[in-house]
Tab-separated table of C-alpha atoms in Angstrom:
chain	number	residue	atom	x	y	z
A	105	MET	CA	0.937	-3.831	-42.513
A	106	PHE	CA	-1.016	-0.499	-41.560
A	107	SER	CA	-2.181	2.132	-43.856
A	108	ARG	CA	0.329	5.128	-44.009
A	109	ARG	CA	-2.066	7.390	-41.945
A	110	THR	CA	-2.136	4.977	-39.014
A	111	ARG	CA	1.554	4.566	-39.000
A	112	PHE	CA	2.329	8.129	-39.417
A	113	LEU	CA	-0.385	8.993	-36.211
A	114	LEU	CA	1.137	6.212	-34.184
A	115	ALA	CA	4.524	7.428	-34.609
A	116	ILE	CA	3.382	10.953	-33.575
A	117	LEU	CA	1.775	9.738	-30.454
A	118	VAL	CA	4.708	7.575	-29.402
A	119	VAL	CA	7.164	10.697	-30.085
A	120	ALA	CA	5.004	13.079	-28.233
A	121	SER	CA	4.851	10.714	-25.206
A	122	LEU	CA	8.618	10.297	-25.302
A	123	THR	CA	9.136	14.089	-25.606
A	124	PHE	CA	6.822	14.655	-22.459
A	125	VAL	CA	9.065	11.841	-20.561
A	126	ILE	CA	12.297	13.595	-21.509
A	127	LEU	CA	11.294	17.171	-20.805
A	128	ASP	CA	9.941	16.015	-17.532
A	129	LEU	CA	12.823	14.038	-16.489
A	130	ARG	CA	15.003	17.269	-17.113
A	131	GLY	CA	13.037	18.693	-14.371
A	132	GLY	CA	13.494	22.250	-12.894
A	133	GLU	CA	11.541	25.293	-14.032
A	134	GLY	CA	11.547	25.086	-17.642
A	135	PRO	CA	8.542	25.842	-20.088
A	136	PHE	CA	7.219	22.283	-19.327
A	137	ALA	CA	6.728	23.210	-16.147
A	138	SER	CA	4.394	25.889	-16.641
A	139	VAL	CA	2.536	23.726	-19.198
A	140	ARG	CA	2.134	21.225	-16.360
A	141	ALA	CA	1.348	23.895	-13.942
A	142	VAL	CA	-1.655	25.071	-16.322
A	143	GLY	CA	-2.806	21.392	-16.491
A	144	ALA	CA	-2.798	20.884	-13.046
A	145	ASN	CA	-4.651	24.013	-12.326
A	146	VAL	CA	-7.458	23.125	-14.560
A	147	LEU	CA	-7.411	19.641	-13.773
A	148	GLY	CA	-7.709	20.792	-10.189
A	149	GLY	CA	-10.686	22.658	-10.652
A	150	LEU	CA	-12.368	20.027	-12.495
A	151	GLU	CA	-11.600	17.367	-9.657
A	152	ARG	CA	-12.985	20.196	-7.145
A	153	ALA	CA	-16.241	19.941	-9.179
A	154	ALA	CA	-16.440	16.221	-9.365
A	155	ALA	CA	-15.864	16.017	-5.800
A	156	THR	CA	-18.893	17.951	-5.034
A	157	VAL	CA	-20.877	16.003	-7.230
A	158	PHE	CA	-19.730	12.874	-6.247
A	159	SER	CA	-20.045	13.862	-2.562
A	160	PRO	CA	-23.110	11.727	-1.775
A	161	ILE	CA	-21.104	8.465	-2.678
A	162	THR	CA	-17.590	9.632	-1.282
A	163	GLY	CA	-18.938	11.612	1.773
A	164	ALA	CA	-19.884	8.437	3.618
A	165	GLY	CA	-16.123	8.093	3.797
A	166	SER	CA	-14.305	4.601	3.372
A	167	TRP	CA	-17.532	2.284	3.067
A	168	TRP	CA	-15.477	-0.763	2.129
A	169	SER	CA	-13.350	-0.707	5.287
A	170	THR	CA	-16.170	0.373	7.895
A	171	MET	CA	-18.963	-1.919	6.458
A	172	ARG	CA	-17.956	-5.050	8.060
A	173	ASP	CA	-18.192	-3.866	11.514
A	174	GLN	CA	-21.458	-1.647	10.722
A	175	SER	CA	-23.773	-4.556	10.083
A	176	GLY	CA	-25.140	-4.419	13.683
A	177	GLN	CA	-25.755	-0.433	13.080
A	178	ILE	CA	-27.521	-1.298	9.665
A	179	THR	CA	-30.123	-3.809	11.231
A	180	ASP	CA	-31.214	-0.978	13.499
A	181	LEU	CA	-31.136	1.293	10.708
A	182	THR	CA	-33.552	-0.520	8.365
A	183	ARG	CA	-36.105	-0.160	11.065
A	184	GLU	CA	-36.302	3.348	10.236
A	185	LYS	CA	-38.162	4.856	7.769
A	186	GLN	CA	-36.393	6.032	4.435
A	187	ALA	CA	-36.694	9.669	5.447
A	188	LEU	CA	-35.505	9.232	8.756
A	189	ARG	CA	-32.602	7.285	7.589
A	190	SER	CA	-31.183	9.523	5.122
A	191	GLU	CA	-31.427	12.156	7.545
A	192	LEU	CA	-29.253	10.217	10.099
A	193	GLU	CA	-26.560	9.748	7.492
A	194	GLN	CA	-26.237	13.096	7.034
A	195	LEU	CA	-26.022	13.956	10.774
A	196	THR	CA	-23.163	11.214	11.082
A	197	ASN	CA	-21.358	12.738	8.088
A	198	ASP	CA	-21.690	16.226	9.765
A	199	LYS	CA	-20.429	14.731	13.361
A	200	ALA	CA	-17.569	12.996	11.764
A	201	ARG	CA	-16.586	16.416	10.133
A	202	ALA	CA	-17.350	18.348	13.420
A	203	ALA	CA	-15.177	15.657	15.308
A	204	ALA	CA	-12.302	16.104	12.868
A	205	LEU	CA	-12.354	19.792	12.982
A	206	ASP	CA	-12.376	19.587	16.757
A	207	GLY	CA	-9.640	17.389	17.031
A	208	LEU	CA	-7.867	19.863	14.558
A	209	LEU	CA	-8.720	23.074	16.825
A	210	LYS	CA	-7.669	21.356	19.703
A	211	VAL	CA	-3.888	20.510	18.216
A	212	ALA	CA	-3.962	24.265	16.916
A	213	SER	CA	-4.724	25.835	19.934
A	214	VAL	CA	-2.551	23.859	22.131
A	215	GLY	CA	0.353	24.447	19.964
A	216	GLN	CA	-0.614	27.985	18.882
A	217	TYR	CA	-0.197	26.815	15.173
A	218	ARG	CA	-2.416	28.956	12.749
A	219	PHE	CA	-3.749	26.878	10.089
A	220	VAL	CA	-6.056	26.687	7.032
A	221	PRO	CA	-8.855	23.973	7.356
A	222	ALA	CA	-9.225	21.817	4.114
A	223	GLU	CA	-11.007	18.700	2.654
A	224	VAL	CA	-9.318	15.902	0.692
A	225	ILE	CA	-10.841	15.625	-2.802
A	226	ALA	CA	-8.665	13.182	-4.727
A	227	ILE	CA	-6.384	10.364	-3.627
A	228	GLY	CA	-3.535	9.054	-6.188
A	229	PRO	CA	-4.147	5.407	-7.323
A	230	VAL	CA	-2.202	2.681	-5.452
A	231	GLN	CA	-0.292	1.205	-8.215
A	232	ASP	CA	1.333	5.008	-8.478
A	233	PHE	CA	3.236	3.813	-5.186
A	234	SER	CA	3.224	7.601	-4.271
A	235	TRP	CA	1.029	8.669	-1.417
A	236	THR	CA	-0.211	12.063	-2.381
A	237	VAL	CA	-3.486	13.480	-2.151
A	238	THR	CA	-5.412	16.578	-3.256
A	239	ILE	CA	-6.925	19.148	-1.116
A	240	ASP	CA	-9.565	21.864	-1.959
A	241	ALA	CA	-7.522	24.820	-0.601
A	242	GLY	CA	-4.844	26.504	-2.773
A	243	ARG	CA	-2.732	29.795	-3.081
A	244	ASN	CA	-5.885	31.674	-2.906
A	245	ASP	CA	-6.207	30.536	0.550
A	246	GLY	CA	-2.557	31.304	1.493
A	247	ILE	CA	-1.338	27.897	1.299
A	248	GLU	CA	2.292	27.644	0.058
A	249	GLN	CA	4.637	25.006	-0.670
A	250	ASP	CA	6.314	22.856	1.914
A	251	MET	CA	3.717	23.986	4.793
A	252	SER	CA	2.993	20.950	7.256
A	253	VAL	CA	-0.452	19.374	6.711
A	254	ILE	CA	-1.992	18.037	10.160
A	255	ASN	CA	-5.151	16.350	11.339
A	256	GLY	CA	-6.579	16.131	14.674
A	257	ALA	CA	-4.286	13.159	15.384
A	258	GLY	CA	-1.016	14.556	14.266
A	259	LEU	CA	1.225	15.181	11.315
A	260	VAL	CA	-0.086	13.954	7.994
A	261	GLY	CA	2.236	15.537	5.184
A	262	ARG	CA	3.287	18.601	3.677
A	263	VAL	CA	2.325	20.562	0.616
A	264	LEU	CA	4.219	19.460	-2.359
A	265	LYS	CA	2.460	21.814	-5.048
A	266	THR	CA	-0.246	24.269	-5.153
A	267	THR	CA	-2.454	25.460	-7.483
A	268	ALA	CA	-4.893	28.597	-7.247
A	269	SER	CA	-7.589	26.454	-5.506
A	270	THR	CA	-6.026	23.052	-4.822
A	271	SER	CA	-2.700	21.435	-3.194
A	272	THR	CA	-0.990	18.267	-3.529
A	273	VAL	CA	0.067	17.103	-0.021
A	274	VAL	CA	2.832	14.205	0.066
A	275	LEU	CA	1.869	12.183	3.053
A	276	ILE	CA	4.696	11.391	5.868
A	277	VAL	CA	4.157	7.594	4.710
A	278	ASP	CA	5.370	8.046	1.136
A	279	GLN	CA	8.595	6.406	0.188
A	280	GLY	CA	10.502	9.946	-0.688
A	281	SER	CA	9.119	11.565	2.635
A	282	ALA	CA	11.883	12.285	5.640
A	283	VAL	CA	10.626	14.228	8.684
A	284	GLY	CA	13.192	15.302	11.298
A	285	GLY	CA	11.693	13.713	14.584
A	286	ARG	CA	12.441	14.110	18.131
A	287	ILE	CA	11.526	11.362	20.964
A	288	ALA	CA	9.072	13.364	23.290
A	289	GLY	CA	10.851	13.711	27.011
A	290	THR	CA	14.379	12.585	25.948
A	291	GLY	CA	15.057	14.978	23.011
A	292	GLU	CA	16.733	12.272	20.909
A	293	ILE	CA	16.579	13.192	17.276
A	294	GLY	CA	16.443	11.485	14.097
A	295	ILE	CA	14.695	10.974	10.660
A	296	VAL	CA	11.439	9.649	10.210
A	297	SER	CA	11.015	8.169	6.355
A	298	GLY	CA	8.006	6.684	4.783
A	299	THR	CA	8.181	3.079	3.837
A	300	GLY	CA	5.390	2.972	1.193
A	301	SER	CA	2.801	1.395	3.628
A	302	GLN	CA	0.125	3.152	5.101
A	303	GLU	CA	0.817	1.853	8.820
A	304	THR	CA	4.520	1.971	9.355
A	305	LEU	CA	7.266	4.591	9.339
A	306	GLU	CA	10.807	4.083	9.999
A	307	PHE	CA	12.510	6.194	12.688
A	308	GLU	CA	16.725	6.189	12.252
A	309	LEU	CA	18.108	7.727	15.052
A	310	LEU	CA	21.222	10.046	14.616
A	311	ASP	CA	22.881	8.879	17.829
A	312	PRO	CA	23.539	4.988	17.644
A	313	LEU	CA	23.508	5.018	21.739
A	314	ALA	CA	20.219	6.912	21.872
A	315	ASP	CA	17.985	5.434	24.331
A	316	VAL	CA	14.814	4.372	22.367
A	317	ARG	CA	11.808	2.323	23.588
A	318	VAL	CA	8.531	1.020	22.286
A	319	GLY	CA	5.945	3.444	23.320
A	320	ASP	CA	8.127	6.295	22.885
A	321	ALA	CA	6.145	9.145	21.224
A	322	LEU	CA	7.629	11.297	18.347
A	323	VAL	CA	7.275	14.918	17.583
A	324	THR	CA	8.498	17.067	14.905
A	325	PHE	CA	11.543	18.730	15.159
A	326	GLY	CA	11.083	21.678	13.323
A	327	SER	CA	12.744	23.312	10.304
A	328	LYS	CA	14.085	26.841	10.015
A	329	GLY	CA	10.789	28.943	9.642
A	330	GLY	CA	8.374	26.098	10.194
A	331	ARG	CA	9.079	24.783	6.425
A	332	PRO	CA	8.626	21.949	5.354
A	333	TYR	CA	7.749	20.987	9.056
A	334	ALA	CA	6.710	22.978	11.866
A	335	PRO	CA	8.068	21.956	15.189
A	336	GLY	CA	6.236	20.018	18.145
A	337	LEU	CA	3.606	18.121	15.870
A	338	PRO	CA	2.789	14.624	17.191
A	339	ILE	CA	4.191	11.977	14.209
A	340	GLY	CA	3.406	8.661	15.991
A	341	GLN	CA	4.543	6.361	18.650
A	342	VAL	CA	7.278	3.461	18.394
A	343	VAL	CA	5.852	0.022	18.034
A	344	GLU	CA	9.187	-1.912	17.377
A	345	VAL	CA	12.983	-1.295	18.042
A	346	GLN	CA	15.632	-2.738	15.644
A	347	GLY	CA	19.140	-3.282	16.383
A	348	LYS	CA	20.927	-3.224	19.631
A	349	GLY	CA	22.442	0.050	21.393
A	350	GLY	CA	25.901	1.001	19.786
A	351	GLN	CA	25.150	-0.466	16.385
A	352	LEU	CA	26.165	1.820	13.603
A	353	THR	CA	22.240	2.406	12.792
A	354	ARG	CA	19.515	2.049	15.055
A	355	THR	CA	16.095	2.220	13.568
A	356	ALA	CA	12.596	1.768	15.046
A	357	ILE	CA	9.213	1.051	13.584
A	358	VAL	CA	6.883	3.940	14.308
A	359	ALA	CA	3.072	4.018	13.895
A	360	PRO	CA	1.677	7.454	12.773
A	361	PHE	CA	-0.916	9.015	14.775
A	362	ALA	CA	-2.880	10.008	11.882
A	363	ASP	CA	-4.795	7.290	10.163
A	364	MET	CA	-3.702	7.865	6.676
A	365	SER	CA	-6.563	5.501	4.759
A	366	GLN	CA	-9.146	7.795	6.415
A	367	LEU	CA	-8.116	11.101	5.878
A	368	SER	CA	-10.898	13.893	5.232
A	369	ILE	CA	-10.572	17.180	7.169
A	370	VAL	CA	-7.039	18.336	7.300
A	371	GLY	CA	-5.400	21.724	8.364
A	372	VAL	CA	-2.416	23.143	6.500
A	373	VAL	CA	-0.139	24.934	9.227
A	374	THR	CA	0.341	28.609	7.754
A	375	LYS	CA	2.056	29.976	10.555
A	376	PRO	CA	3.961	27.878	13.208
A	377	PRO	CA	4.093	28.911	16.770
A	378	ARG	CA	6.907	31.510	17.929
A	379	GLU	CA	8.139	29.004	20.323
A	380	ASP	CA	8.539	25.253	20.199
A	381	PRO	CA	5.577	23.927	21.666
A	382	ARG	CA	8.103	21.048	22.662
A	383	ASP	CA	5.777	17.942	23.561
A	384	SER	CA	2.677	19.793	24.820
A	385	VAL	CA	0.660	18.769	21.801
A	386	LEU	CA	1.016	15.280	22.330
A	387	PRO	CA	-2.228	13.080	23.174
A	388	ALA	CA	-2.394	12.269	26.917
A	389	LEU	CA	-0.256	9.089	27.791
A	390	ASP	CA	-3.227	7.185	28.860
A	391	ASP	CA	-4.896	7.684	25.469
A	392	LEU	CA	-1.987	6.044	24.047
A	393	SER	CA	-2.329	2.456	22.894
A	394	ILE	CA	1.091	1.422	24.480
A	395	VAL	CA	2.037	2.910	27.681
A	396	PRO	CA	5.585	4.104	27.416
A	397	THR	CA	8.412	2.434	29.618
A	398	PRO	CA	10.043	5.426	31.853
A	399	ALA	CA	13.332	6.479	29.696
A	400	PRO	CA	16.020	8.573	31.615
A	401	LEU	CA	16.101	12.244	30.922
A	402	GLY	CA	18.775	14.659	29.658
A	403	GLY	CA	21.985	13.596	28.563
A	404	ALA	CA	21.385	13.589	25.007
A	405	ASP	CA	23.727	14.935	22.359
A	406	GLU	CA	21.500	17.239	20.345
A	407	GLY	CA	24.493	18.927	18.585
A	408	ALA	CA	24.106	16.232	15.890
A	409	GLY	CA	24.739	17.590	12.377
A	410	ALA	CA	21.574	17.856	10.174
A	411	SER	CA	21.917	15.715	6.954
A	412	ASP	CA	19.110	16.521	5.231
A	413	GLU	CA	16.847	19.804	4.304
A	414	ALA	CA	14.020	18.279	6.265
A	415	VAL	CA	15.779	18.524	9.394
A	416	ASP	CA	17.366	21.548	9.139
A	417	SER	CA	17.240	22.797	12.477
A	418	GLU	CA	17.791	25.137	15.436
A	419	PRO	CA	19.102	23.311	18.106
A	420	ALA	CA	18.951	26.706	19.961
A	421	ALA	CA	15.229	26.956	19.796
A	422	THR	CA	14.371	23.108	20.789
A	423	GLN	CA	16.466	23.399	23.855
A	424	ALA	CA	14.514	26.387	25.339
A	425	PRO	CA	13.613	25.368	28.545
A	426	GLU	CA	9.906	24.155	29.201
A	427	GLU	CA	9.027	26.872	31.571
A	428	GLU	CA	9.959	29.482	29.283
A	429	THR	CA	7.507	27.976	26.559
A	430	ALA	CA	4.794	27.699	29.145
A	431	ALA	CA	5.036	31.401	30.099
A	432	VAL	CA	4.334	32.546	26.587
A	433	PRO	CA	0.837	34.192	26.628
A	434	VAL	CA	-1.700	32.629	24.149
A	435	GLU	CA	-1.427	34.322	20.823
A	436	GLU	CA	-4.777	36.191	19.757
A	437	ASP	CA	-5.983	34.875	16.381
A	438	GLU	CA	-6.359	37.472	13.880
A	439	GLN	CA	-9.716	37.499	11.964
M	165	MET	CA	-17.478	13.605	-37.944
M	166	ILE	CA	-13.823	13.524	-36.612
M	167	TRP	CA	-15.145	16.369	-34.179
M	168	ARG	CA	-17.982	14.217	-32.927
M	169	GLN	CA	-15.460	11.352	-32.494
M	170	ALA	CA	-13.021	13.404	-30.542
M	171	LEU	CA	-15.748	14.758	-28.516
M	172	ILE	CA	-17.007	11.539	-27.424
M	173	ILE	CA	-13.446	10.294	-26.728
M	174	GLY	CA	-12.667	13.434	-24.639
M	175	THR	CA	-15.878	13.222	-22.878
M	176	PHE	CA	-15.354	9.452	-21.980
M	177	ILE	CA	-11.806	9.921	-20.992
M	178	LEU	CA	-12.053	13.271	-19.112
M	179	GLY	CA	-15.214	11.587	-17.132
M	180	ALA	CA	-13.183	8.284	-16.396
M	181	VAL	CA	-10.296	10.290	-15.203
M	182	LEU	CA	-12.331	12.476	-12.733
M	183	ILE	CA	-14.233	9.425	-11.371
M	184	GLU	CA	-11.144	7.406	-10.702
M	185	LEU	CA	-9.290	10.104	-8.937
M	186	THR	CA	-11.935	11.579	-7.051
M	187	VAL	CA	-14.521	8.434	-6.377
M	188	LEU	CA	-12.637	5.276	-6.744
M	189	THR	CA	-9.299	6.183	-4.767
M	190	ARG	CA	-11.181	6.633	-1.940
M	191	LEU	CA	-13.660	3.865	-1.582
M	192	GLY	CA	-10.891	1.862	0.072
M	193	ILE	CA	-11.064	-1.033	-1.810
M	194	PRO	CA	-8.270	-3.735	-1.349
M	195	GLY	CA	-5.474	-4.226	-3.697
M	196	ALA	CA	-4.941	-1.947	-6.774
M	197	THR	CA	-7.707	1.103	-7.475
M	198	PRO	CA	-9.624	-0.003	-10.204
M	199	ASP	CA	-8.545	1.208	-13.287
M	200	LEU	CA	-11.419	3.046	-14.903
M	201	VAL	CA	-9.247	4.906	-17.271
M	202	VAL	CA	-7.782	1.955	-18.987
M	203	VAL	CA	-10.921	0.123	-19.219
M	204	THR	CA	-12.519	3.099	-20.829
M	205	VAL	CA	-9.620	3.202	-23.456
M	206	VAL	CA	-10.023	-0.564	-24.123
M	207	ALA	CA	-13.796	0.015	-24.680
M	208	ILE	CA	-13.021	3.003	-26.997
M	209	ALA	CA	-10.561	0.668	-29.004
M	210	LEU	CA	-12.862	-2.047	-29.216
M	211	ALA	CA	-15.739	0.115	-30.404
M	212	MET	CA	-14.090	2.608	-32.606
M	213	GLY	CA	-10.801	0.701	-33.959
M	214	PRO	CA	-6.999	0.634	-33.204
M	215	VAL	CA	-6.317	4.434	-34.154
M	216	GLN	CA	-8.962	5.918	-32.187
M	217	GLY	CA	-7.995	3.623	-29.301
M	218	ALA	CA	-4.527	5.033	-29.858
M	219	VAL	CA	-5.559	8.565	-29.693
M	220	ALA	CA	-7.743	8.155	-26.738
M	221	GLY	CA	-4.835	6.407	-24.711
M	222	PHE	CA	-2.690	9.148	-25.384
M	223	SER	CA	-4.987	11.792	-24.125
M	224	ALA	CA	-5.872	9.923	-21.035
M	225	GLY	CA	-2.258	9.047	-20.368
M	226	VAL	CA	-1.354	12.911	-20.390
M	227	LEU	CA	-4.668	13.806	-18.443
M	228	VAL	CA	-3.739	11.238	-15.770
M	229	ASP	CA	-0.090	12.402	-15.589
M	230	LEU	CA	-1.175	15.909	-15.145
M	231	ALA	CA	-4.077	15.810	-13.043
M	232	PRO	CA	-3.293	16.445	-9.430
M	233	PRO	CA	-2.327	14.714	-6.980
M	234	GLY	CA	-0.144	12.884	-9.882
M	235	ASP	CA	3.517	13.095	-8.754
M	236	THR	CA	4.873	10.866	-11.566
M	237	LEU	CA	6.654	11.675	-14.918
M	238	VAL	CA	4.432	13.068	-17.587
M	239	GLY	CA	4.528	10.651	-20.753
M	240	VAL	CA	4.949	7.160	-19.169
M	241	ASN	CA	1.143	6.494	-18.503
M	242	ALA	CA	0.695	8.155	-22.021
M	243	ILE	CA	2.863	5.614	-24.015
M	244	VAL	CA	1.795	2.684	-22.248
M	245	TYR	CA	-2.062	3.515	-22.655
M	246	VAL	CA	-1.232	4.345	-26.458
M	247	ALA	CA	0.132	0.800	-27.011
M	248	ILE	CA	-2.735	-0.602	-25.087
M	249	GLY	CA	-5.387	1.485	-27.217
M	250	PHE	CA	-3.678	0.171	-30.242
M	251	VAL	CA	-2.985	-3.298	-29.607
M	252	THR	CA	-6.543	-4.053	-28.329
M	253	GLY	CA	-8.114	-2.480	-30.955
M	254	TYR	CA	-6.073	-4.421	-33.497
M	255	ALA	CA	-5.628	-7.580	-31.993
M	256	VAL	CA	-9.160	-9.078	-31.443
M	257	ASP	CA	-11.172	-9.803	-34.830
M	258	PRO	CA	-14.271	-8.170	-34.852
M	259	ARG	CA	-16.038	-11.158	-35.501
M	260	ASP	CA	-14.728	-13.053	-32.311
M	261	ARG	CA	-15.967	-10.135	-30.150
M	262	THR	CA	-18.090	-11.857	-27.489
M	263	VAL	CA	-18.633	-10.493	-24.063
M	264	PRO	CA	-16.208	-12.979	-22.496
M	265	VAL	CA	-13.390	-12.627	-24.743
M	266	MET	CA	-13.689	-8.631	-24.411
M	267	MET	CA	-13.739	-9.078	-20.770
M	268	GLY	CA	-10.319	-11.109	-20.875
M	269	MET	CA	-8.876	-8.658	-23.258
M	270	THR	CA	-9.862	-5.910	-20.602
M	271	GLY	CA	-8.244	-7.939	-17.832
M	272	LEU	CA	-5.240	-8.353	-19.796
M	273	ALA	CA	-4.921	-4.626	-20.413
M	274	THR	CA	-5.571	-3.681	-16.897
M	275	GLY	CA	-2.837	-5.817	-15.761
M	276	ALA	CA	-0.460	-5.236	-18.282
M	277	ALA	CA	-0.789	-1.403	-17.739
M	278	VAL	CA	0.371	-2.023	-14.125
M	279	LEU	CA	3.428	-4.101	-15.031
M	280	LEU	CA	4.265	-1.911	-17.945
M	281	ILE	CA	3.946	1.253	-16.036
M	282	SER	CA	5.911	-0.054	-12.943
M	283	GLY	CA	8.650	-1.325	-15.400
M	284	LEU	CA	8.981	2.084	-17.378
M	285	ASP	CA	9.286	3.841	-14.137
M	286	THR	CA	11.860	1.877	-13.005
M	287	LEU	CA	13.718	1.826	-16.032
M	288	LEU	CA	13.635	5.851	-16.089
M	289	GLY	CA	15.042	5.672	-12.544
M	290	SER	CA	12.371	5.994	-10.178
M	291	ASP	CA	12.803	4.060	-6.802
M	292	ARG	CA	9.153	4.264	-5.841
M	293	VAL	CA	7.950	1.088	-7.512
M	294	ASP	CA	7.889	-1.611	-4.743
M	295	TRP	CA	8.085	-4.691	-6.942
M	296	GLU	CA	7.008	-7.038	-3.917
M	297	GLN	CA	3.621	-5.663	-4.327
M	298	VAL	CA	3.411	-5.624	-8.189
M	299	PRO	CA	2.349	-9.181	-8.588
M	300	GLU	CA	-0.814	-8.554	-5.973
M	301	LEU	CA	-1.428	-5.097	-7.820
M	302	THR	CA	-1.420	-6.461	-11.432
M	303	LEU	CA	-3.761	-9.515	-10.112
M	304	SER	CA	-6.360	-7.015	-8.569
M	305	SER	CA	-6.101	-4.645	-10.950
M	306	ALA	CA	-6.556	-7.334	-13.916
M	307	LEU	CA	-9.488	-8.555	-11.751
M	308	TYR	CA	-11.213	-5.206	-11.422
M	309	GLY	CA	-10.719	-4.474	-15.156
M	310	ILE	CA	-12.648	-7.770	-16.039
M	311	LEU	CA	-15.500	-6.713	-13.765
M	312	LEU	CA	-15.693	-3.040	-14.956
M	313	ALA	CA	-15.576	-4.284	-18.599
M	314	PRO	CA	-18.963	-5.562	-19.786
M	315	ALA	CA	-20.940	-2.318	-18.885
M	316	LEU	CA	-18.443	0.153	-19.758
M	317	ILE	CA	-17.571	-1.839	-22.961
M	318	LEU	CA	-21.530	-2.056	-23.980
M	319	GLY	CA	-22.000	1.475	-22.950
M	320	VAL	CA	-19.235	2.876	-24.865
M	321	ALA	CA	-20.610	1.035	-28.101
M	322	TRP	CA	-23.865	1.852	-27.520
M	323	VAL	CA	-23.077	5.530	-27.390
M	324	VAL	CA	-20.613	5.031	-30.487
M	325	ARG	CA	-23.500	3.369	-32.398
M	326	LYS	CA	-25.779	6.263	-31.871
M	327	ALA	CA	-23.603	9.046	-32.218
M	328	THR	CA	-20.893	8.176	-35.068
M	329	PRO	CA	-22.410	4.888	-36.770
M	330	GLU	CA	-19.743	5.297	-39.530
M	331	VAL	CA	-16.737	3.976	-37.245
M	332	LEU	CA	-18.429	1.250	-35.260
M	333	VAL	CA	-16.716	-1.687	-35.657
M	334	GLU	CA	-18.722	-4.635	-36.151
């Protein structure tokens, strides 16, 4: 049907693809991992360059979703002259960046986290079903695997892979993501896992009798050494509780504080605070969309066993009394 | 001349991969991300023929899999894109290549890409694929493919005609 050369070439391409699949399925740190690392390094560099070239297009942010509610603003702007308009766009862009950095600084100074700021330069396609993004900071900037990534609103994800100048971040809404979470105030703990949808997380409580209410805020529980998740980072707010008290598994639907569809400036936590900041990083209660119903304090069984690496926890640290945390002097940032 | 063909294929594929990952994914368009890479593979296959289409598909698949933030198995995209490049280059008789037919082919190809990659991932043991979303993603990807097709197919054909007229399928 086809010439011999064609059949030969097709066979080579198919066999090569299959070889890649098989080598990659094996996983681990084989020779293929280094090929992959080299490829990621080169393409990461190219992505950085492309993101710079295309920044006038992408810098305006997610125009598709914001265009509808900006029609009023646009009529105002059309009255202005061309030069003035471009200046204005530049200004709003800078303002948004400044606000994002401001939010980051607030979180970092309240919780005494040390972080490296970075910008999102590429996002994985929706049809990959994996919520991962590339940021423009890598090993050269001190980023290592499993560091927490935050923005001004709260926890965004963790670093999955690094190259010299870029890193891949897996968002907390990814289906494979699991974060140890704690209800602010009561100290009930559980696992917050991604559902694959951008707006919802699932919170599974370890204690089936735990008291959880709509409006409760969640913060990270923290892992040993602050990896993969530093303690005290705001995760989200409970919007729906499923199952009654005493059922074998109790889950709650949680809306993340950070808007995963509008990520631009993020911070990578390179050093968690010496003391767990407890709930101090959470936004003020009247800033939250839902006011929490008061929940009884204490009585929570925090000794529940950790079932996952992500919740590999230090109960002693998280049970430190509030006064002790407050008494810690503000750590000076080394320049 | 083979080097000139390789250069054209490489430039188009690399450009498509970079634009898809850094620009198209962040526009926040509803549904699937417009699959510029598959449309480019189809355009190359239609302009140069099935063999060049398969080669373009292979290189595109490997690049997409290796480029950060990709976290999927390397090789899955490659094998699907090889099939798409070869089949589209082979299936349509050059005399039938009107713009609507080529748009239809592209829509079929981008839709099939979502289905085949989701299917292969599931077969290989990935539990990421959410089959409830697959129909919507397939349809929207096909639609975006159809919309992207005319400009890219005509553009690639124009470049091929200028640079390597000997391979142009007409």
